[in-house]
XYZ file of C-alpha atoms in Angstrom:
172
model
C 94.994 110.288 17.036
C 95.759 106.458 15.953
C 92.670 106.352 13.732
C 93.543 109.657 12.239
C 96.924 108.247 11.072
C 95.471 105.224 9.881
C 96.420 104.425 6.154
C 92.988 102.411 5.731
C 91.162 105.759 6.542
C 93.586 108.000 4.424
C 91.486 107.973 1.123
C 88.282 108.427 2.814
C 88.943 111.116 5.351
C 90.357 114.510 4.300
C 90.680 116.197 7.837
C 91.508 119.612 6.342
C 87.944 119.651 4.862
C 86.229 119.015 8.162
C 84.619 121.892 10.212
C 85.649 122.279 13.743
C 83.596 120.168 16.149
C 82.959 123.122 18.546
C 82.485 126.872 17.722
C 84.685 129.514 19.633
C 81.295 130.311 21.487
C 80.875 126.660 22.581
C 84.429 126.493 23.699
C 84.138 129.879 25.709
C 80.874 128.455 27.263
C 82.451 125.147 28.071
C 85.588 126.905 29.624
C 83.264 129.250 31.860
C 81.251 126.343 33.100
C 84.503 124.344 33.810
C 86.109 127.114 35.544
C 83.064 127.806 37.829
C 82.805 124.317 38.830
C 86.532 123.802 39.338
C 86.499 127.156 41.549
C 83.366 125.796 43.598
C 85.436 122.549 44.379
C 88.582 124.482 45.047
C 86.826 126.634 47.484
C 85.371 123.699 49.218
C 88.504 121.860 49.376
C 90.647 124.875 50.639
C 87.740 125.449 53.464
C 88.148 121.794 54.639
C 92.121 122.151 54.709
C 91.566 125.513 56.808
C 89.140 123.767 59.164
C 91.623 120.802 59.781
C 94.413 123.357 60.507
C 92.364 125.423 62.826
C 91.272 122.280 64.717
C 94.990 121.412 65.161
C 95.720 124.774 67.066
C 94.076 123.450 70.243
C 95.622 120.089 70.483
C 97.620 118.912 73.437
C 100.652 118.202 71.288
C 102.952 120.717 69.733
C 103.004 121.039 65.864
C 105.468 119.060 63.877
C 108.695 120.509 62.779
C 110.548 120.198 59.487
C 114.129 118.906 59.138
C 115.384 122.123 60.086
C 113.290 122.397 63.379
C 110.985 124.867 62.045
C 107.384 124.336 63.185
C 104.961 123.292 60.377
C 101.960 121.215 59.319
C 101.121 119.739 55.978
C 98.590 122.429 55.436
C 100.622 124.693 52.798
C 101.510 121.626 50.942
C 97.737 120.487 50.797
C 96.749 123.891 49.637
C 99.449 124.148 46.864
C 98.803 120.708 45.716
C 95.241 121.386 45.343
C 95.908 124.628 43.193
C 98.623 123.138 41.166
C 96.895 119.759 40.439
C 93.903 121.712 38.873
C 96.357 124.210 36.781
C 98.358 121.063 35.788
C 95.129 119.340 34.476
C 94.041 122.066 32.351
C 97.373 122.462 30.720
C 96.454 119.295 28.728
C 93.519 120.859 27.513
C 94.363 124.351 26.209
C 96.418 127.379 27.138
C 93.335 129.526 27.508
C 91.793 127.125 29.885
C 94.913 126.911 31.861
C 95.448 130.749 32.005
C 91.637 131.146 33.371
C 92.145 128.256 35.898
C 95.337 129.937 36.990
C 93.740 133.354 37.422
C 91.137 131.441 39.553
C 93.498 129.484 41.647
C 95.494 132.859 42.532
C 92.234 134.482 43.476
C 91.201 131.515 45.515
C 94.769 131.465 47.224
C 94.116 135.263 48.120
C 90.826 134.504 49.582
C 92.236 131.459 51.538
C 94.939 133.568 52.942
C 92.468 136.163 54.231
C 90.353 133.372 55.854
C 93.542 131.890 57.301
C 94.475 135.360 58.653
C 90.867 135.867 60.026
C 91.070 132.467 61.948
C 94.522 133.238 63.296
C 93.224 136.470 64.662
C 90.322 134.769 66.153
C 92.595 132.152 67.657
C 94.844 134.780 69.150
C 91.912 136.836 70.621
C 90.294 133.851 72.129
C 93.615 132.854 73.519
C 94.777 136.423 74.866
C 91.268 137.078 76.599
C 91.122 133.795 78.144
C 88.074 132.690 76.372
C 89.984 129.583 74.981
C 93.621 128.766 76.189
C 95.432 126.855 73.653
C 98.229 124.555 75.489
C 100.871 125.345 72.672
C 99.611 128.761 71.552
C 103.106 130.099 70.669
C 104.218 126.907 68.564
C 101.202 127.004 66.770
C 101.534 130.837 66.085
C 104.976 130.235 64.951
C 103.830 127.375 62.697
C 101.055 129.581 61.168
C 103.563 132.304 60.399
C 105.605 129.817 58.544
C 102.633 128.711 56.673
C 101.785 132.292 55.626
C 105.683 132.742 54.617
C 105.590 129.543 52.833
C 102.214 130.239 50.759
C 103.327 133.660 49.885
C 106.866 132.453 48.833
C 105.296 129.383 46.736
C 102.722 131.732 44.868
C 103.229 131.528 41.138
C 104.594 134.997 40.093
C 107.998 136.052 38.880
C 111.399 134.991 40.357
C 111.223 134.995 44.166
C 113.247 137.779 45.961
C 114.512 135.462 48.675
C 113.898 132.512 50.761
C 111.003 132.731 52.941
C 111.410 133.639 56.656
C 110.913 130.790 59.021
C 110.403 130.628 62.834
C 111.748 127.648 65.012
C 110.703 126.355 68.386
C 110.765 128.885 71.090
C 113.537 128.620 73.720
C 111.000 128.885 76.501
């Protein structure tokens, strides 16, 4: 941009006479390639976040609590940061790319939430059947409910209807 505004280049460069550097077809192809690569990366990062969360469920320590005393872990913030950062970066390129990445991010979040639910069901079945006993099953179960609520509440859509429901420490 600094060169285009240079007075020294003024007489020699008539920008209005220049053809676009990329055709619409080239732009479409580049965007599709970028979205596919970004989706592969996001899928991998979200899987790592899920694997880390599931590993936490069998710890000897209870999950952390937020300032209000509700069980939580950093997982929802990590997931949202992954998605939001990719959307933000594409907003600097073009609106069409941002829309494509936004759609991909919502799709990946839906897939992540299904995987998260499946992992929680396996965790609960293993605990209830006695195959694996988590020392702090109920607190981690409450934390996962808070995660589901937080992720659904934070999902980009129209105005949220209400605050997310959160679950605190069990009195037992």
